[in-house]
């Protein structure tokens, strides 16, 4: 059975956690793609709007006479053929959101964690302690754990001081383990999780 090493804040081994049997095997990219596209679609605002010919300003008066001008005949200044006229088939407010089955979302999360596991990009600590609540002390902890680049932080069971020390770092994305999704996992270089948070996250994969 695959295992994930648990470290202390000094970067030394302090135990391990059992992982699902699928970890360490080939990653299913297709199921991750389905979920990522869904999450990105749900984040779209969908508020782009254009005016059709009935909504633009102007009257139904014929802009110029029918014959004798050398121009093509026009019946309305609101016509899409006219400057400042309506827009044909333009965008209107809409909801891009949709859902995929829960099993697909769970499978996508499992595969994304498997991908990070194969890259040795999951760092699990028994607990994170920053009594001072200072950012420089939290950076020292990250250095000990070799958590460089963009980090997805799961701090279940940690004190308030940890949140205070980490909130000023733009490269740290703090999320509760119950709400993490495949998009959060893939867009960060590493995952930093307490043992309690990792166990809670793995329970979601069952």
PDB file of C-alpha atoms in Angstrom:
ATOM      1  CA  UNK A   1       0.000   0.000   0.000  1.00  0.00           C
ATOM      2  CA  UNK A   2       1.394   3.453  -0.923  1.00  0.00           C
ATOM      3  CA  UNK A   3       2.405   5.626   2.003  1.00  0.00           C
ATOM      4  CA  UNK A   4       2.874   9.361   2.463  1.00  0.00           C
ATOM      5  CA  UNK A   5       5.647  10.457   4.788  1.00  0.00           C
ATOM      6  CA  UNK A   6       4.673  12.819   7.595  1.00  0.00           C
ATOM      7  CA  UNK A   7       7.239  15.423   8.663  1.00  0.00           C
ATOM      8  CA  UNK A   8       7.564  17.805  11.586  1.00  0.00           C
ATOM      9  CA  UNK A   9       8.136  21.542  11.130  1.00  0.00           C
ATOM     10  CA  UNK A  10      11.898  20.960  11.190  1.00  0.00           C
ATOM     11  CA  UNK A  11      11.660  18.770   8.086  1.00  0.00           C
ATOM     12  CA  UNK A  12      12.352  15.475   9.868  1.00  0.00           C
ATOM     13  CA  UNK A  13      10.261  12.316   9.421  1.00  0.00           C
ATOM     14  CA  UNK A  14       7.574  11.841  12.059  1.00  0.00           C
ATOM     15  CA  UNK A  15       5.440   9.001  10.693  1.00  0.00           C
ATOM     16  CA  UNK A  16       3.384   8.114   7.624  1.00  0.00           C
ATOM     17  CA  UNK A  17      -0.162   7.928   6.247  1.00  0.00           C
ATOM     18  CA  UNK A  18      -1.645   5.110   4.160  1.00  0.00           C
ATOM     19  CA  UNK A  19      -2.849   6.177   0.711  1.00  0.00           C
ATOM     20  CA  UNK A  20      -5.398   4.570  -1.640  1.00  0.00           C
ATOM     21  CA  UNK A  21      -4.167   1.662  -3.780  1.00  0.00           C
ATOM     22  CA  UNK A  22      -4.509   3.738  -6.962  1.00  0.00           C
ATOM     23  CA  UNK A  23      -1.784   6.190  -5.887  1.00  0.00           C
ATOM     24  CA  UNK A  24       1.489   5.736  -7.746  1.00  0.00           C
ATOM     25  CA  UNK A  25      -0.223   4.268 -10.814  1.00  0.00           C
ATOM     26  CA  UNK A  26      -1.008   5.917 -14.161  1.00  0.00           C
ATOM     27  CA  UNK A  27      -2.943   9.178 -13.934  1.00  0.00           C
ATOM     28  CA  UNK A  28      -6.320   9.471 -15.698  1.00  0.00           C
ATOM     29  CA  UNK A  29      -5.995  12.836 -17.464  1.00  0.00           C
ATOM     30  CA  UNK A  30      -9.413  12.619 -19.123  1.00  0.00           C
ATOM     31  CA  UNK A  31     -11.424  12.634 -15.894  1.00  0.00           C
ATOM     32  CA  UNK A  32      -9.361  15.566 -14.566  1.00  0.00           C
ATOM     33  CA  UNK A  33     -10.039  17.485 -17.774  1.00  0.00           C
ATOM     34  CA  UNK A  34     -13.807  17.025 -17.407  1.00  0.00           C
ATOM     35  CA  UNK A  35     -13.795  18.429 -13.887  1.00  0.00           C
ATOM     36  CA  UNK A  36     -11.387  21.303 -14.613  1.00  0.00           C
ATOM     37  CA  UNK A  37     -13.472  22.515 -17.558  1.00  0.00           C
ATOM     38  CA  UNK A  38     -16.587  22.391 -15.366  1.00  0.00           C
ATOM     39  CA  UNK A  39     -14.997  24.406 -12.533  1.00  0.00           C
ATOM     40  CA  UNK A  40     -13.625  26.993 -14.975  1.00  0.00           C
ATOM     41  CA  UNK A  41     -16.995  27.292 -16.719  1.00  0.00           C
ATOM     42  CA  UNK A  42     -18.699  27.845 -13.366  1.00  0.00           C
ATOM     43  CA  UNK A  43     -16.321  30.746 -12.658  1.00  0.00           C
ATOM     44  CA  UNK A  44     -17.299  32.620 -15.835  1.00  0.00           C
ATOM     45  CA  UNK A  45     -19.383  35.727 -15.201  1.00  0.00           C
ATOM     46  CA  UNK A  46     -21.341  35.478 -18.444  1.00  0.00           C
ATOM     47  CA  UNK A  47     -22.388  39.140 -18.322  1.00  0.00           C
ATOM     48  CA  UNK A  48     -21.255  40.242 -21.805  1.00  0.00           C
ATOM     49  CA  UNK A  49     -24.148  41.938 -23.596  1.00  0.00           C
ATOM     50  CA  UNK A  50     -24.833  43.582 -26.957  1.00  0.00           C
ATOM     51  CA  UNK A  51     -27.899  45.466 -28.158  1.00  0.00           C
ATOM     52  CA  UNK A  52     -30.150  44.063 -30.845  1.00  0.00           C
ATOM     53  CA  UNK A  53     -31.817  46.402 -33.351  1.00  0.00           C
ATOM     54  CA  UNK A  54     -34.826  46.988 -31.120  1.00  0.00           C
ATOM     55  CA  UNK A  55     -32.597  48.187 -28.247  1.00  0.00           C
ATOM     56  CA  UNK A  56     -30.290  50.703 -29.948  1.00  0.00           C
ATOM     57  CA  UNK A  57     -31.144  54.399 -30.011  1.00  0.00           C
ATOM     58  CA  UNK A  58     -32.694  55.859 -33.123  1.00  0.00           C
ATOM     59  CA  UNK A  59     -36.037  55.846 -34.821  1.00  0.00           C
ATOM     60  CA  UNK A  60     -37.664  53.935 -37.639  1.00  0.00           C
ATOM     61  CA  UNK A  61     -37.263  56.898 -39.932  1.00  0.00           C
ATOM     62  CA  UNK A  62     -35.723  56.061 -43.279  1.00  0.00           C
ATOM     63  CA  UNK A  63     -32.127  57.401 -43.070  1.00  0.00           C
ATOM     64  CA  UNK A  64     -32.070  58.661 -46.692  1.00  0.00           C
ATOM     65  CA  UNK A  65     -34.226  58.464 -49.769  1.00  0.00           C
ATOM     66  CA  UNK A  66     -34.670  55.233 -51.686  1.00  0.00           C
ATOM     67  CA  UNK A  67     -33.170  56.252 -54.994  1.00  0.00           C
ATOM     68  CA  UNK A  68     -30.700  58.680 -56.443  1.00  0.00           C
ATOM     69  CA  UNK A  69     -27.979  58.694 -53.772  1.00  0.00           C
ATOM     70  CA  UNK A  70     -25.847  55.932 -55.234  1.00  0.00           C
ATOM     71  CA  UNK A  71     -25.963  54.094 -51.914  1.00  0.00           C
ATOM     72  CA  UNK A  72     -27.662  50.830 -51.046  1.00  0.00           C
ATOM     73  CA  UNK A  73     -31.251  51.303 -49.882  1.00  0.00           C
ATOM     74  CA  UNK A  74     -31.813  51.424 -46.132  1.00  0.00           C
ATOM     75  CA  UNK A  75     -35.052  51.399 -44.206  1.00  0.00           C
ATOM     76  CA  UNK A  76     -33.870  52.031 -40.637  1.00  0.00           C
ATOM     77  CA  UNK A  77     -30.873  53.506 -38.807  1.00  0.00           C
ATOM     78  CA  UNK A  78     -31.173  50.610 -36.371  1.00  0.00           C
ATOM     79  CA  UNK A  79     -30.291  48.082 -39.045  1.00  0.00           C
ATOM     80  CA  UNK A  80     -27.197  45.941 -38.345  1.00  0.00           C
ATOM     81  CA  UNK A  81     -25.874  47.182 -41.691  1.00  0.00           C
ATOM     82  CA  UNK A  82     -25.742  50.755 -40.417  1.00  0.00           C
ATOM     83  CA  UNK A  83     -23.080  52.343 -38.217  1.00  0.00           C
ATOM     84  CA  UNK A  84     -24.241  52.246 -34.581  1.00  0.00           C
ATOM     85  CA  UNK A  85     -26.966  49.802 -35.569  1.00  0.00           C
ATOM     86  CA  UNK A  86     -27.940  46.633 -33.743  1.00  0.00           C
ATOM     87  CA  UNK A  87     -25.669  43.592 -33.420  1.00  0.00           C
ATOM     88  CA  UNK A  88     -26.638  40.316 -35.038  1.00  0.00           C
ATOM     89  CA  UNK A  89     -26.063  37.142 -32.986  1.00  0.00           C
ATOM     90  CA  UNK A  90     -24.046  39.054 -30.372  1.00  0.00           C
ATOM     91  CA  UNK A  91     -23.477  37.807 -26.811  1.00  0.00           C
ATOM     92  CA  UNK A  92     -26.140  38.229 -24.130  1.00  0.00           C
ATOM     93  CA  UNK A  93     -26.033  37.466 -20.381  1.00  0.00           C
ATOM     94  CA  UNK A  94     -26.047  33.739 -19.791  1.00  0.00           C
ATOM     95  CA  UNK A  95     -25.063  31.142 -17.232  1.00  0.00           C
ATOM     96  CA  UNK A  96     -22.132  28.986 -18.358  1.00  0.00           C
ATOM     97  CA  UNK A  97     -22.328  26.770 -15.278  1.00  0.00           C
ATOM     98  CA  UNK A  98     -23.044  23.057 -15.367  1.00  0.00           C
ATOM     99  CA  UNK A  99     -22.260  20.021 -13.238  1.00  0.00           C
ATOM    100  CA  UNK A 100     -20.699  16.633 -13.729  1.00  0.00           C
ATOM    101  CA  UNK A 101     -21.583  13.591 -11.595  1.00  0.00           C
ATOM    102  CA  UNK A 102     -20.195  13.482  -8.063  1.00  0.00           C
ATOM    103  CA  UNK A 103     -18.258  10.317  -8.874  1.00  0.00           C
ATOM    104  CA  UNK A 104     -16.444  12.169 -11.659  1.00  0.00           C
ATOM    105  CA  UNK A 105     -15.556  15.047  -9.322  1.00  0.00           C
ATOM    106  CA  UNK A 106     -14.255  12.645  -6.674  1.00  0.00           C
ATOM    107  CA  UNK A 107     -12.295  10.663  -9.272  1.00  0.00           C
ATOM    108  CA  UNK A 108     -10.785  13.895 -10.648  1.00  0.00           C
ATOM    109  CA  UNK A 109      -9.683  14.981  -7.161  1.00  0.00           C
ATOM    110  CA  UNK A 110      -8.155  11.552  -6.544  1.00  0.00           C
ATOM    111  CA  UNK A 111      -6.266  11.615  -9.843  1.00  0.00           C
ATOM    112  CA  UNK A 112      -4.969  15.150  -9.239  1.00  0.00           C
ATOM    113  CA  UNK A 113      -3.635  14.104  -5.824  1.00  0.00           C
ATOM    114  CA  UNK A 114      -2.118  11.021  -7.441  1.00  0.00           C
ATOM    115  CA  UNK A 115      -0.362  13.253  -9.980  1.00  0.00           C
ATOM    116  CA  UNK A 116       1.080  15.419  -7.196  1.00  0.00           C
ATOM    117  CA  UNK A 117       2.086  12.318  -5.239  1.00  0.00           C
ATOM    118  CA  UNK A 118       4.040  10.962  -8.216  1.00  0.00           C
ATOM    119  CA  UNK A 119       5.845  14.316  -8.448  1.00  0.00           C
ATOM    120  CA  UNK A 120       6.647  14.270  -4.702  1.00  0.00           C
ATOM    121  CA  UNK A 121       4.700  17.518  -4.449  1.00  0.00           C
ATOM    122  CA  UNK A 122       2.614  16.643  -1.370  1.00  0.00           C
ATOM    123  CA  UNK A 123       4.122  17.734   1.954  1.00  0.00           C
ATOM    124  CA  UNK A 124       2.356  16.458   5.058  1.00  0.00           C
ATOM    125  CA  UNK A 125       3.272  17.725   8.529  1.00  0.00           C
ATOM    126  CA  UNK A 126       2.138  16.427  11.895  1.00  0.00           C
ATOM    127  CA  UNK A 127       1.284  19.990  12.940  1.00  0.00           C
ATOM    128  CA  UNK A 128       2.284  23.516  12.017  1.00  0.00           C
ATOM    129  CA  UNK A 129       3.327  25.787  14.859  1.00  0.00           C
ATOM    130  CA  UNK A 130       4.085  29.494  14.501  1.00  0.00           C
ATOM    131  CA  UNK A 131       3.646  30.843  18.057  1.00  0.00           C
ATOM    132  CA  UNK A 132       4.858  34.328  17.117  1.00  0.00           C
ATOM    133  CA  UNK A 133       2.319  34.692  14.303  1.00  0.00           C
ATOM    134  CA  UNK A 134       5.037  36.338  12.206  1.00  0.00           C
ATOM    135  CA  UNK A 135       5.390  35.777   8.470  1.00  0.00           C
ATOM    136  CA  UNK A 136       9.185  35.394   8.602  1.00  0.00           C
ATOM    137  CA  UNK A 137       8.823  32.470  11.028  1.00  0.00           C
ATOM    138  CA  UNK A 138       6.281  30.817   8.733  1.00  0.00           C
ATOM    139  CA  UNK A 139       8.656  31.271   5.776  1.00  0.00           C
ATOM    140  CA  UNK A 140      11.313  29.456   7.803  1.00  0.00           C
ATOM    141  CA  UNK A 141       8.900  26.527   8.241  1.00  0.00           C
ATOM    142  CA  UNK A 142       8.249  26.462   4.485  1.00  0.00           C
ATOM    143  CA  UNK A 143      11.991  26.414   3.873  1.00  0.00           C
ATOM    144  CA  UNK A 144      12.462  23.471   6.228  1.00  0.00           C
ATOM    145  CA  UNK A 145       9.701  21.556   4.422  1.00  0.00           C
ATOM    146  CA  UNK A 146      11.000  22.596   0.952  1.00  0.00           C
ATOM    147  CA  UNK A 147       7.551  23.957   0.080  1.00  0.00           C
ATOM    148  CA  UNK A 148       8.602  26.362  -2.656  1.00  0.00           C
ATOM    149  CA  UNK A 149       6.555  27.954  -5.458  1.00  0.00           C
ATOM    150  CA  UNK A 150       2.783  28.270  -5.278  1.00  0.00           C
ATOM    151  CA  UNK A 151       1.439  26.252  -2.356  1.00  0.00           C
ATOM    152  CA  UNK A 152      -2.044  24.951  -1.588  1.00  0.00           C
ATOM    153  CA  UNK A 153      -2.227  25.033   2.214  1.00  0.00           C
ATOM    154  CA  UNK A 154      -4.612  22.864   4.233  1.00  0.00           C
ATOM    155  CA  UNK A 155      -4.305  23.929   7.851  1.00  0.00           C
ATOM    156  CA  UNK A 156      -6.970  21.873   9.659  1.00  0.00           C
ATOM    157  CA  UNK A 157      -6.188  21.683  13.345  1.00  0.00           C
ATOM    158  CA  UNK A 158      -3.751  24.614  13.292  1.00  0.00           C
ATOM    159  CA  UNK A 159      -3.870  27.661  15.511  1.00  0.00           C
ATOM    160  CA  UNK A 160      -4.984  31.163  14.603  1.00  0.00           C
ATOM    161  CA  UNK A 161      -1.334  32.294  14.592  1.00  0.00           C
ATOM    162  CA  UNK A 162      -0.627  30.093  11.554  1.00  0.00           C
ATOM    163  CA  UNK A 163      -3.323  31.860   9.545  1.00  0.00           C
ATOM    164  CA  UNK A 164      -1.986  35.258  10.633  1.00  0.00           C
ATOM    165  CA  UNK A 165       1.569  34.320   9.649  1.00  0.00           C
ATOM    166  CA  UNK A 166       0.626  32.945   6.218  1.00  0.00           C
ATOM    167  CA  UNK A 167      -2.052  35.340   4.969  1.00  0.00           C
ATOM    168  CA  UNK A 168       0.453  37.941   3.707  1.00  0.00           C
ATOM    169  CA  UNK A 169       2.089  35.499   1.276  1.00  0.00           C
ATOM    170  CA  UNK A 170       0.516  35.763  -2.172  1.00  0.00           C
ATOM    171  CA  UNK A 171       1.862  32.361  -3.210  1.00  0.00           C
ATOM    172  CA  UNK A 172      -0.048  30.591  -0.431  1.00  0.00           C
ATOM    173  CA  UNK A 173      -3.652  29.554  -1.157  1.00  0.00           C
ATOM    174  CA  UNK A 174      -5.388  28.526   2.063  1.00  0.00           C
ATOM    175  CA  UNK A 175      -8.414  26.257   1.686  1.00  0.00           C
ATOM    176  CA  UNK A 176     -10.376  23.951   4.014  1.00  0.00           C
ATOM    177  CA  UNK A 177      -9.874  20.272   3.184  1.00  0.00           C
ATOM    178  CA  UNK A 178     -13.636  19.827   2.749  1.00  0.00           C
ATOM    179  CA  UNK A 179     -13.762  22.321  -0.141  1.00  0.00           C
ATOM    180  CA  UNK A 180     -10.593  21.569  -2.125  1.00  0.00           C
ATOM    181  CA  UNK A 181     -11.185  20.608  -5.752  1.00  0.00           C
ATOM    182  CA  UNK A 182      -9.092  19.381  -8.661  1.00  0.00           C
ATOM    183  CA  UNK A 183      -8.548  22.914  -9.995  1.00  0.00           C
ATOM    184  CA  UNK A 184      -7.055  24.048  -6.660  1.00  0.00           C
ATOM    185  CA  UNK A 185      -4.693  21.070  -6.652  1.00  0.00           C
ATOM    186  CA  UNK A 186      -3.476  21.417 -10.244  1.00  0.00           C
ATOM    187  CA  UNK A 187      -2.869  25.175 -10.306  1.00  0.00           C
ATOM    188  CA  UNK A 188      -0.465  25.031  -7.337  1.00  0.00           C
ATOM    189  CA  UNK A 189       3.045  23.598  -7.392  1.00  0.00           C
ATOM    190  CA  UNK A 190       2.830  21.868  -4.035  1.00  0.00           C
ATOM    191  CA  UNK A 191       0.319  20.842  -1.380  1.00  0.00           C
ATOM    192  CA  UNK A 192       1.150  21.572   2.254  1.00  0.00           C
ATOM    193  CA  UNK A 193      -1.247  19.819   4.616  1.00  0.00           C
ATOM    194  CA  UNK A 194      -1.412  18.956   8.265  1.00  0.00           C
ATOM    195  CA  UNK A 195      -1.950  15.298   9.092  1.00  0.00           C
ATOM    196  CA  UNK A 196      -5.530  16.034  10.201  1.00  0.00           C
ATOM    197  CA  UNK A 197      -6.282  17.850   6.941  1.00  0.00           C
ATOM    198  CA  UNK A 198      -4.760  15.103   4.790  1.00  0.00           C
ATOM    199  CA  UNK A 199      -6.799  12.410   6.560  1.00  0.00           C
ATOM    200  CA  UNK A 200      -9.943  14.480   6.038  1.00  0.00           C
ATOM    201  CA  UNK A 201      -9.089  14.953   2.359  1.00  0.00           C
ATOM    202  CA  UNK A 202      -8.406  11.243   1.818  1.00  0.00           C
ATOM    203  CA  UNK A 203     -11.745  10.392   3.446  1.00  0.00           C
ATOM    204  CA  UNK A 204     -13.447  12.351   0.644  1.00  0.00           C
ATOM    205  CA  UNK A 205     -11.918   9.952  -1.898  1.00  0.00           C
ATOM    206  CA  UNK A 206     -13.638   6.869  -0.465  1.00  0.00           C
TER     207      UNK A 206
END
